[in-house]
Amino acid sequence: MASGAGPALAHRSVASIRSAPLQGPPGPSTPHTPNRNIASAYGSPSTIRADDDVVVLELGSRHIRAGFAGDSSPKATRQCGPEDQRRVGDFRSWQAPRRHAGLDWAPEHEFWRYDLRDVDLGLCQDNLERVVRDAFTKYLLIDSRPRRLGLVLDSAVPVPLLTAVLDTMFNRFQSPTISLMASSVTAAVSAGVRSALVIDLGWAETVVTSVYEYREVKCTRSVRGGRLLLDALYKTLHSLLRENNPDSDSDDDDDDDDDESRTISFDECDDILRRLMWCRPSASKSSQRESTQLETVEEQDESEAESLQDVLQVGVTNVPINSTNPPSTLEIPFEKLAEVCDDTFFDPSVEQATFDDHELPIHLLVYQHLLQLPLDVRAICMSRIIFTGGCSNILGLKQRIIDDLKAIVNKRGWAPVAGKGVDQLRNNPKLQRRPSGSPTGDGPTSPSEAGDDQETASRGAADTSHEHDPIEAKVARYREAPPQVHGQFRVLHSLGSWTGGSLLCQLKMPAMAIIDRDVWLQQGANGASRPSDIDVKAQQRQSVTTGGYARGGGGHHTNWTLGAWGYL
Amino acid sequence: MAPVIPYTYIQCPCSDNSAHDNANDTHSQDSVDDDERTFDPRAPRSNYSLYPLEYLLYCEDCQQIRCPRCVNEEVVTYYCPHCLFEVPSSNLRSEGNRCTRSCYQCPVCISPLQSMSMTPSQDPSHLNADGTASQAGTYALFCQYCNWSSSEIGIEFDRPSGIHAQLAKVKNGGEHKITAKEIKEKRKENPDEPPIPDEQLDADLQFSTLKSFYQTQLADTNTAVTGMQFDSVGFSSPAALSRIMSLYTGHGHPGRKRQGPSDVMREALTTEEGLKTVDLDESMAIKKLQQLGWDETASTQQNLEQTEVSRFQDGLRPIPYLLRTKRSKRCSVCRHIISKPENKVQSTRFKIRLVAKSYIPNITIRPLNPTAPPVPTTSRPQHPEEPSLEPLKPYHYIVTFKNPLFDSIKVTLATPNTTPGRFSSKVTVLCPQFEVDANTDMWDDALKDDGRDRRRKGEESNGQLEAGKIWERGRNWVSIVLEVVPASLRLNNQEPGADVDKSPLKEDEDVLEIPMFVRMEWEADSQQDVGAAPGKDRDGREKRELAYWCVLGVGRIHHD
Ligand SMILES: [Zn+2]
Ligand SMILES: [Zn+2]
Ligand SMILES: [Zn+2]
Ligand SMILES: [Zn+2]
C-alpha cells in the first residue's frame, strides 16, 4: 500500500492519487507555481489551520453556508441578494431608498436554478466566488492557502452547474480535493440515523428523498415551495395594501406597478414570510375517521383546537412597510397568512386528480413517495422523517403535513392505485396494522423482527451488481441487528445538512465522491465514469496488490465518479 | 453604476480570460467579427471585474494591475475590533473566531453592549450589609443605543467580567445549559436513569452527543477499516459510504469472527446518542405569535447574526464580536508581496503597499459646459448633480489623464463608435493618441527649458473642438474631449431585428457608460535584470506597455 495504515487515512488515502504521474496543462487561470507547497513555504501563523481544517460548504439555491468540519454550525450563512452583485465600491445598498424589483424578482436572490436555460454559468461562478471569498475572509478568517473542501449539495444539481462550482473551487480557491456529499444524506447523518425520509421544504421546490443505509433511494419533487409561497404572499399583501390606501395610488400608477415592478421589496416580503407565516391544523386532526366536510367542521367546534382557531380568526398584526412610497403600516390578519400557506402547500379547494406530478400538495407528494418505496424501505423511512429547508420553520406546517399524511393512510392504506402489490401488502400484517399509530409510537420493535426487515431491505436496496458478494453475505450473517423503530410515523430532528457534512468530514468518513484537483483540471467532468462502472472489488484488490490506483490497469487512469450527480 | 456621476471604473486584466470565453460564445452565435470584441460594461458579469482605481494594487515584477481576485492573501494578525486585543492563531482553533473577552453586540441593533450593575441606584450601605451575596446575579449586558438588556432574555451575571464563560452556561430564560460532559457524569453515577427528554436536547448538546456517538461507533473498527477499505473504496463508489459504514466495519479479515458488542455502525437510539424526536405540536408558538404580533418576532437580519434561528425576540442572544484580520497580499502569479500592513493592531499603516494609483494614469471626466450650479463651499464634498442627458443631442466631456510615473507616457485610446447594449449612443474621442509628461518634481519642471512647450504648440486646440488635438495640457496631465450623442431610451426606436428585447428598463440601464480601451507605453530605466533581455535599448531604457479596459460613466439619459 502506498501510504500504509494510519489513523487518519480516510482522506489522505486520496492523496495517493495525486502522486500519480499526471501531466497536462493546468487550467487557464491557474498560476504556474505549484500550489501545494505554498502552505509550508509561507510559515505564517495560520499555516496549521490550513493543513488540518477541512472547509465544509453547503450550496443551497438561496444560501451558502460555510464553516469548518467538526463545528456544530457554520461560521457564515450568506444569502444571495442583488447587493452582492454590484460593482465593488458601489455602496448604494447603504443608501435608501431601494429601487423596486421587477415582477420576476426571484432570480437576483438565487445562486442558481435547476433549469439551466435561465442560468448564465459564468455569472454563477462570479457570484459564487465573490460570496465564498467574502465568507472565508470575514467569517472563517482564512486566507488564500489551499484547503480541502467538503461540498454539500442537492444530488439533483445538474452536472454543468456542478462543473462550474468545481471549476471555481479548484481554480479560484485551489482546493486540493473536494468531497461531494448529498444534502439529504448529510441531513440523515446529523439526525443520527442511517435511513430517513428527508422532506426538504426549500425555496425552489419541495423535495422528498428517501435515504436508505446512507444512499438515496428515491427522490420526488413538487414546485410547491418557498418561491411560490412568497409570490402568493406578495399578492395578498399587495391587495391588502390597496384596500388600506385606496387613494394613495392613482390608477395609472397601479397599472405601472402591475406591469413592471413590485410595490413591496423582496426582502421585506421575505421577512414577513419568515416572521409571521403559520399553518392551520389539519382538518383531520380531531377526527381520525373519514368524515364529510360538514362533520369535520362540527367536530372541530367541539374540539380544543377550536379555541385556538377562534383567537386566530380575529387576530391581526401591524407590520411597518418601508419599501412602499411613502412608508406605511399594513394591518395583516393572521387568517389571511394561513390561507396563503394552505393554498401554496395543500390547495384544499382543488380536486386531487387535477394535480400534475410536479405540483402535488405536500402531503400527497410524501404519500405517493412512500407508496412507491419497497415495503421494508418504507417501513424504515416513515419512522425517520426529517424536515429541512427554510419553509420547515413555518409554525404548524410540519404537524399539518404529518396529520394530513396520516389521514390519507387511514383512508387508503398503502394500496397502490394500479393495484400492483396489493396482495403483497395484505400479506404483511406489520404494515397493515401500524399506519395510524401515534407519532412517537410504541417504541422499538423486537430485535428479531427488525432484523428480518433489515435483512430484506438491505438486499432490496443494494446495488444489483454486488448482489452475490460473498463477503457481504458473510457479514450479513454475522451482523447483529440493533433494534429499529419502523412502520410508524415518527419525525426526527436533524441538525441540518451542513452539520451532517461537518460530521462526515470530521469523522473522516468517506464521501459519496472525492475529486482530486489535478485529475479534475486535466479531465474535467468528462473524465467522470458512471458510478456503476466502478468495480469496487477490483479496485480494492488492485490497491492491495499493486499499492495504489495509478499503477493498476496498465497505465489507465483510475475511474472516478461524481457519485449521485451523474456523468456527461 | 456608482451613485456619483460621472465616474471611472477599471477592469482588472485578470478577468479577461473568462470574459473572453464568454464573448466568444455569444459572438459565435451572433456571427459577429471576433476581433472587434468590445467589453460590455452592462453585461452582468462585468460587475465582478470592474473596480474603482483605489481598490487596485500593482505588481512591479509582472508590471500588471492586481485586483482582489488575483492576489493571494495571508493573515498577519487576528484581532477583536472592539477591544483591539490581538488573538493568537492557536486560540482560534480552540475558541473559535469570536472575541472571548467581554465584547458583545446587541442582538437587536448590533451596537456594542456594556456589562453594568443591575442596581446602580442602590445605596452602598445595603451592599455593605449583605456583603457579596447580594451582588450575585446583579449584572447584565446593556445596549446604550436601543436600551436592550440581557435581563429581557432572562440572563444576568454574577460578575461584570468573563461574560463569555458565564453566558456559555445559561440558556435564554436563565436555565442552566446542560453539557455532554454533565450527561456522561450523571450516567456514571446513575446508570439506570432514563435519558434526558427530547426538549432538553438543544442543538449544541445534540451535536456533541451525536459526535461522540459516531466516534465510539467508529472507534473499535477504525484500524481495520482504514487499513484496508477506505483506501480503495472511499474514493469513488457511491455505494462506498453504505458499504463501509454498514457491511465492512470490523471485517477487515472476512474469516475473522467479530469482536465486541456490535460490528455494525448502528443508528443513534436515545437522546444521549443525539437522537431527538420532534414535538410537532407548535400551537403554543402559534398562540404566542398571534398574541405578541410582529414586534416581538426576530427579523431576518437579526437571525443572520445568530448561530441558531429564533422566531421571537426573546430567543436572541448577545453576539460576541467577530474577530478581524490584517492581511498581506501577494501577486498570485509571481508571489511577490504587494501589500503588507504593519503588525500592530492599532496601526493603519502599511510596510509595503503598491497601489495601482501610482502606476497607471488617473482618469477623470467632467462636462465641458457644466450646467449644474456650483456647490457652495460649505458643502464641498457633495458633487454637483448634472441634469439628465437629452437623447440625440451632442454632449461634450473633458477627460483628463494624470500621469503618476516619473517617465512620460504615450496613451492610445479606443472606444467603440456606439456603446454596446440595447441603447447605442454615439461616441467620438476627438484625440485618441497623445503623450502625457512625466510626474517630475515641480521645481525640476520650472528649471527646465520651456522649449518643450513651444515644440508642442500646434497640438492644442485653443478652446476649439478640433479632431486630433488635445484640449489642454499641464505638468503631468492632458485633457481631451469626448463627444457623445445619447441614444433614445424608447424601446420602439430600436432597430427591428430578429430578437428585439422589449423588456422594461433594467436598473441603471439609463446610465450612459462608455467602454474605453487604454493602452499606455513608456520607457523606463531598467534597473533590475542587468543581464540584457530582449526589448531593451542599449542605454538601459526599457520599453513597457500596459493595456486595460476602463468604463466612463457619463450621465443618465432622460426618459422621454
Ligand atoms: Zn485581477
Ligand atoms: Zn474583544
Ligand atoms: Zn441595541
Ligand atoms: Zn507579479
CSV table of C-alpha atoms in Angstrom, one decimal, chain A residues 1 3 5-7 9-10 13-14 17 31 33 35 38 42 44-46 48-49 52-53 70-73 75 77 79 84-92 95 99 120 122-123 126-127 129-130 133 136-145 172 185 189-194 213-215 260 271-272 274-279 308 312 317-320 334 384 393-396 398-399 402 466 469 471-472 475 478-480 482-484 490-493 495 499 503 506-514 531 534 536-537 539-540 543 549 559-561, chain B residues 1-3 7 9 14-15 17-18 22 41-42 44-48 50-52 55 68-76 78 89 92-93 96-98 203-204 206-207 210-211 213-215 218 222 226-248 251 254-258 261-269 274-278 280-283 285-287 289-291 293-295 297-301 304-305 307 309 311-313 322-325 327 330 332-333 335 504 507-508 513 551 556:
chain,number,residue,atom,x,y,z
A,1,MET,CA,0.0,0.0,0.0
A,3,SER,CA,0.6,5.2,2.3
A,5,ALA,CA,-2.2,2.2,7.6
A,6,GLY,CA,-2.8,5.1,9.9
A,7,PRO,CA,-5.5,6.7,11.9
A,9,LEU,CA,-6.1,7.7,6.3
A,10,ALA,CA,-9.6,8.3,5.1
A,13,SER,CA,-5.6,8.0,1.0
A,14,VAL,CA,-7.0,10.0,-1.8
A,17,ILE,CA,-3.7,9.5,-6.5
A,31,PRO,CA,-0.8,30.2,-11.7
A,33,THR,CA,3.7,27.8,-9.4
A,35,ASN,CA,0.1,25.5,-5.1
A,38,ILE,CA,2.6,27.3,-0.6
A,42,TYR,CA,5.0,30.7,4.0
A,44,SER,CA,2.7,32.5,8.8
A,45,PRO,CA,0.5,31.9,11.8
A,46,SER,CA,-2.4,30.4,10.0
A,48,ILE,CA,-1.6,25.0,10.9
A,49,ARG,CA,-5.2,25.7,10.3
A,52,ASP,CA,-5.7,20.5,9.1
A,53,ASP,CA,-9.0,22.1,8.6
A,70,GLY,CA,-16.2,19.4,13.3
A,71,ASP,CA,-18.1,22.5,14.1
A,72,SER,CA,-21.7,22.3,15.2
A,73,SER,CA,-22.8,25.1,13.0
A,75,LYS,CA,-19.4,30.2,10.6
A,77,THR,CA,-24.5,31.9,6.3
A,79,GLN,CA,-28.0,34.9,1.5
A,84,ASP,CA,-23.7,41.2,-3.7
A,85,GLN,CA,-23.9,41.5,-7.4
A,86,ARG,CA,-23.0,45.2,-7.7
A,87,ARG,CA,-19.6,46.6,-8.6
A,88,VAL,CA,-17.0,46.9,-5.9
A,89,GLY,CA,-17.2,50.4,-4.4
A,90,ASP,CA,-20.9,50.8,-5.2
A,91,PHE,CA,-22.4,51.4,-1.8
A,92,ARG,CA,-25.9,52.2,-2.9
A,95,GLN,CA,-28.4,54.4,0.8
A,99,ARG,CA,-35.3,50.6,-6.3
A,120,ASP,CA,-25.5,32.1,-17.0
A,122,GLY,CA,-20.2,32.3,-15.8
A,123,LEU,CA,-22.2,34.7,-13.8
A,126,ASP,CA,-18.5,35.0,-10.4
A,127,ASN,CA,-21.2,35.3,-7.8
A,129,GLU,CA,-16.5,33.2,-6.0
A,130,ARG,CA,-17.4,36.6,-4.5
A,133,ARG,CA,-14.4,34.7,-0.8
A,136,PHE,CA,-13.8,33.0,4.0
A,137,THR,CA,-12.3,36.4,4.6
A,138,LYS,CA,-14.8,37.9,7.1
A,139,TYR,CA,-16.3,34.9,8.9
A,140,LEU,CA,-13.9,31.9,8.6
A,141,LEU,CA,-11.0,34.3,8.8
A,142,ILE,CA,-8.9,32.1,6.5
A,143,ASP,CA,-6.6,33.3,3.7
A,144,SER,CA,-5.7,32.0,0.3
A,145,ARG,CA,-4.0,28.8,1.2
A,172,ARG,CA,-10.0,30.2,-7.7
A,185,VAL,CA,-27.7,12.0,3.3
A,189,VAL,CA,-26.3,11.8,9.4
A,190,SER,CA,-27.0,14.9,11.5
A,191,ALA,CA,-30.1,13.2,12.9
A,192,GLY,CA,-28.2,10.2,13.9
A,193,VAL,CA,-29.9,7.7,11.5
A,194,ARG,CA,-28.8,5.7,8.5
A,213,GLU,CA,-28.4,3.0,4.5
A,214,TYR,CA,-26.9,6.3,3.6
A,215,ARG,CA,-28.0,6.0,0.0
A,260,GLU,CA,-43.2,46.5,-14.2
A,271,ASP,CA,-39.1,39.0,6.2
A,272,ILE,CA,-42.8,39.0,6.7
A,274,ARG,CA,-40.3,34.2,7.9
A,275,ARG,CA,-41.7,36.0,10.8
A,276,LEU,CA,-45.4,35.6,10.6
A,277,MET,CA,-46.3,32.7,8.3
A,278,TRP,CA,-48.1,29.9,10.0
A,279,CYS,CA,-50.2,26.9,9.1
A,308,LEU,CA,-57.1,28.3,19.1
A,312,LEU,CA,-56.6,33.2,15.1
A,317,THR,CA,-50.8,42.4,13.4
A,318,ASN,CA,-49.4,45.7,12.3
A,319,VAL,CA,-46.4,45.5,10.1
A,320,PRO,CA,-44.4,48.5,9.1
A,334,PHE,CA,-53.3,36.1,10.6
A,384,ARG,CA,-37.4,8.6,10.3
A,393,ASN,CA,-39.7,26.8,10.1
A,394,ILE,CA,-43.3,27.8,9.3
A,395,LEU,CA,-45.2,27.2,12.5
A,396,GLY,CA,-47.6,24.3,12.3
A,398,LYS,CA,-44.8,20.0,9.9
A,399,GLN,CA,-47.7,18.8,12.0
A,402,ILE,CA,-47.9,14.6,9.1
A,466,HIS,CA,-22.9,-6.6,-5.8
A,469,ASP,CA,-20.9,-10.7,-2.9
A,471,ILE,CA,-18.2,-11.1,1.8
A,472,GLU,CA,-21.4,-9.2,2.1
A,475,VAL,CA,-21.1,-10.1,7.0
A,478,TYR,CA,-22.7,-12.2,11.4
A,479,ARG,CA,-24.4,-8.9,11.8
A,480,GLU,CA,-26.2,-8.2,15.0
A,482,PRO,CA,-29.9,-3.3,16.5
A,483,PRO,CA,-33.5,-2.7,17.4
A,484,GLN,CA,-35.0,-0.4,14.8
A,490,ARG,CA,-42.0,9.4,13.6
A,491,VAL,CA,-40.4,12.8,13.0
A,492,LEU,CA,-36.7,13.3,13.9
A,493,HIS,CA,-34.8,16.5,14.5
A,495,LEU,CA,-29.1,19.4,12.9
A,499,THR,CA,-23.8,19.9,10.2
A,503,LEU,CA,-19.7,15.4,11.0
A,506,GLN,CA,-14.6,15.4,10.8
A,507,LEU,CA,-15.1,11.7,11.4
A,508,LYS,CA,-13.2,11.1,8.1
A,509,MET,CA,-16.0,9.0,6.8
A,510,PRO,CA,-15.8,8.6,3.1
A,511,ALA,CA,-17.9,10.9,1.0
A,512,MET,CA,-20.0,9.9,-2.0
A,513,ALA,CA,-17.3,11.0,-4.3
A,514,ILE,CA,-14.0,12.7,-3.8
A,531,PRO,CA,-20.9,5.2,-10.8
A,534,ILE,CA,-16.6,1.4,-10.9
A,536,VAL,CA,-15.1,-1.7,-6.1
A,537,LYS,CA,-13.8,-5.1,-5.7
A,539,GLN,CA,-10.1,-1.5,-7.1
A,540,GLN,CA,-9.7,-3.0,-3.7
A,543,SER,CA,-4.8,-1.2,-4.3
A,549,TYR,CA,-4.6,3.1,-8.1
A,559,ASN,CA,-12.0,5.6,-12.7
A,560,TRP,CA,-13.6,8.3,-10.6
A,561,THR,CA,-17.2,9.5,-10.4
B,1,MET,CA,-23.1,52.3,-11.7
B,2,ALA,CA,-21.8,54.3,-8.8
B,3,PRO,CA,-24.1,56.8,-7.3
B,7,TYR,CA,-17.3,58.2,-12.7
B,9,TYR,CA,-14.1,52.1,-13.3
B,14,CYS,CA,-7.2,39.0,-14.8
B,15,SER,CA,-10.8,38.7,-15.7
B,17,ASN,CA,-9.8,35.2,-19.9
B,18,SER,CA,-13.2,34.3,-18.6
B,22,ASN,CA,-17.9,34.3,-22.7
B,41,PRO,CA,-19.8,47.1,-19.1
B,42,ARG,CA,-23.5,46.4,-19.0
B,44,PRO,CA,-24.0,41.2,-15.7
B,45,ARG,CA,-20.5,39.6,-15.3
B,46,SER,CA,-18.8,42.9,-15.7
B,47,ASN,CA,-19.9,43.9,-12.3
B,48,TYR,CA,-17.4,41.4,-10.9
B,50,LEU,CA,-14.7,46.4,-12.6
B,51,TYR,CA,-13.1,48.3,-9.8
B,52,PRO,CA,-12.6,51.9,-8.8
B,55,TYR,CA,-9.2,49.3,-4.9
B,68,PRO,CA,-8.7,41.4,-5.0
B,69,ARG,CA,-9.4,38.3,-7.2
B,70,CYS,CA,-5.8,37.9,-8.4
B,71,VAL,CA,-3.9,38.3,-5.2
B,72,ASN,CA,-3.2,35.7,-2.6
B,73,GLU,CA,-3.7,36.7,1.0
B,74,GLU,CA,-2.0,35.7,4.2
B,75,VAL,CA,-3.3,36.6,7.6
B,76,VAL,CA,-0.8,38.7,9.6
B,78,TYR,CA,-6.2,38.4,14.2
B,89,SER,CA,-3.8,32.0,15.9
B,92,LEU,CA,-8.8,30.4,17.1
B,93,ARG,CA,-8.9,26.7,16.8
B,96,GLY,CA,-13.5,30.0,17.6
B,97,ASN,CA,-13.3,33.2,15.6
B,98,ARG,CA,-15.1,35.4,18.0
B,203,ALA,CA,-28.6,22.0,19.2
B,204,ASP,CA,-25.2,22.2,20.9
B,206,GLN,CA,-27.4,17.2,20.2
B,207,PHE,CA,-24.3,17.9,18.2
B,210,LEU,CA,-24.1,12.8,18.2
B,211,LYS,CA,-20.4,13.4,17.6
B,213,PHE,CA,-21.8,8.6,19.4
B,214,TYR,CA,-20.3,8.4,16.0
B,215,GLN,CA,-16.8,8.4,17.4
B,218,LEU,CA,-16.2,4.1,14.6
B,222,ASN,CA,-11.2,2.2,12.8
B,226,THR,CA,-8.6,2.5,7.4
B,227,GLY,CA,-6.1,-0.3,7.0
B,228,MET,CA,-7.9,-1.8,4.2
B,229,GLN,CA,-11.1,-0.5,2.7
B,230,PHE,CA,-11.0,3.3,2.9
B,231,ASP,CA,-8.1,3.5,0.6
B,232,SER,CA,-9.8,1.8,-2.3
B,233,VAL,CA,-13.5,2.3,-1.8
B,234,GLY,CA,-13.7,5.7,-0.2
B,235,PHE,CA,-12.6,7.4,-3.4
B,236,SER,CA,-15.2,6.6,-5.9
B,237,SER,CA,-18.2,4.5,-5.4
B,238,PRO,CA,-21.5,6.0,-4.4
B,239,ALA,CA,-22.1,2.8,-2.6
B,240,ALA,CA,-18.9,3.2,-0.7
B,241,LEU,CA,-20.4,5.0,2.2
B,242,SER,CA,-23.1,2.5,2.7
B,243,ARG,CA,-20.8,-0.5,2.3
B,244,ILE,CA,-18.1,0.7,4.6
B,245,MET,CA,-20.3,2.1,7.3
B,246,SER,CA,-22.5,-1.0,7.5
B,247,LEU,CA,-21.0,-4.0,5.9
B,248,TYR,CA,-17.4,-3.7,6.3
B,251,HIS,CA,-14.5,-7.1,8.9
B,254,PRO,CA,-13.6,-11.8,6.3
B,255,GLY,CA,-12.9,-15.0,8.1
B,256,ARG,CA,-12.4,-13.4,11.4
B,257,LYS,CA,-15.1,-13.6,14.0
B,258,ARG,CA,-16.4,-10.3,15.1
B,261,PRO,CA,-20.8,-5.9,21.1
B,262,SER,CA,-21.7,-4.7,17.7
B,263,ASP,CA,-19.8,-4.7,14.4
B,264,VAL,CA,-22.2,-2.6,12.5
B,265,MET,CA,-22.3,1.2,13.0
B,266,ARG,CA,-25.9,1.4,14.1
B,267,GLU,CA,-28.1,4.4,14.3
B,268,ALA,CA,-28.5,6.6,17.4
B,269,LEU,CA,-31.2,5.4,19.7
B,274,GLY,CA,-28.0,12.5,19.7
B,275,LEU,CA,-31.4,11.2,18.6
B,276,LYS,CA,-34.1,13.7,19.0
B,277,THR,CA,-37.8,13.3,18.1
B,278,VAL,CA,-39.6,16.4,17.1
B,280,LEU,CA,-44.8,18.5,16.2
B,281,ASP,CA,-47.2,20.5,18.3
B,282,GLU,CA,-46.4,24.1,17.7
B,283,SER,CA,-49.7,25.5,18.9
B,285,ALA,CA,-45.8,29.1,19.5
B,286,ILE,CA,-48.6,30.0,17.2
B,287,LYS,CA,-50.6,31.4,20.1
B,289,LEU,CA,-47.1,34.7,17.6
B,290,GLN,CA,-50.7,35.9,17.4
B,291,GLN,CA,-50.8,37.5,20.8
B,293,GLY,CA,-47.6,40.1,16.9
B,294,TRP,CA,-44.9,41.5,14.6
B,295,ASP,CA,-42.9,43.5,17.1
B,297,THR,CA,-40.7,38.4,16.3
B,298,ALA,CA,-37.0,38.4,15.4
B,299,SER,CA,-36.1,39.8,12.0
B,300,THR,CA,-34.3,38.0,9.2
B,301,GLN,CA,-31.4,40.4,9.6
B,304,LEU,CA,-28.5,36.1,10.3
B,305,GLU,CA,-26.2,37.2,13.2
B,307,THR,CA,-26.0,30.8,15.4
B,309,VAL,CA,-32.5,30.8,14.2
B,311,ARG,CA,-38.6,33.1,16.0
B,312,PHE,CA,-39.0,35.6,18.8
B,313,GLN,CA,-37.0,38.5,20.2
B,322,LEU,CA,-16.4,38.6,15.2
B,323,LEU,CA,-12.6,38.9,15.0
B,324,ARG,CA,-11.0,40.6,12.1
B,325,THR,CA,-7.7,40.0,10.3
B,327,ARG,CA,-3.7,40.5,5.7
B,330,ARG,CA,0.9,38.6,-2.8
B,332,SER,CA,-0.8,35.4,-7.5
B,333,VAL,CA,1.4,34.9,-10.4
B,335,ARG,CA,4.3,35.6,-5.4
B,504,PRO,CA,-38.6,47.2,-19.3
B,507,GLU,CA,-31.6,49.1,-13.2
B,508,ASP,CA,-29.1,51.7,-14.3
B,513,GLU,CA,-21.5,54.1,-19.9
B,551,VAL,CA,-15.5,52.4,-18.2
B,556,ARG,CA,-28.2,59.4,-17.1
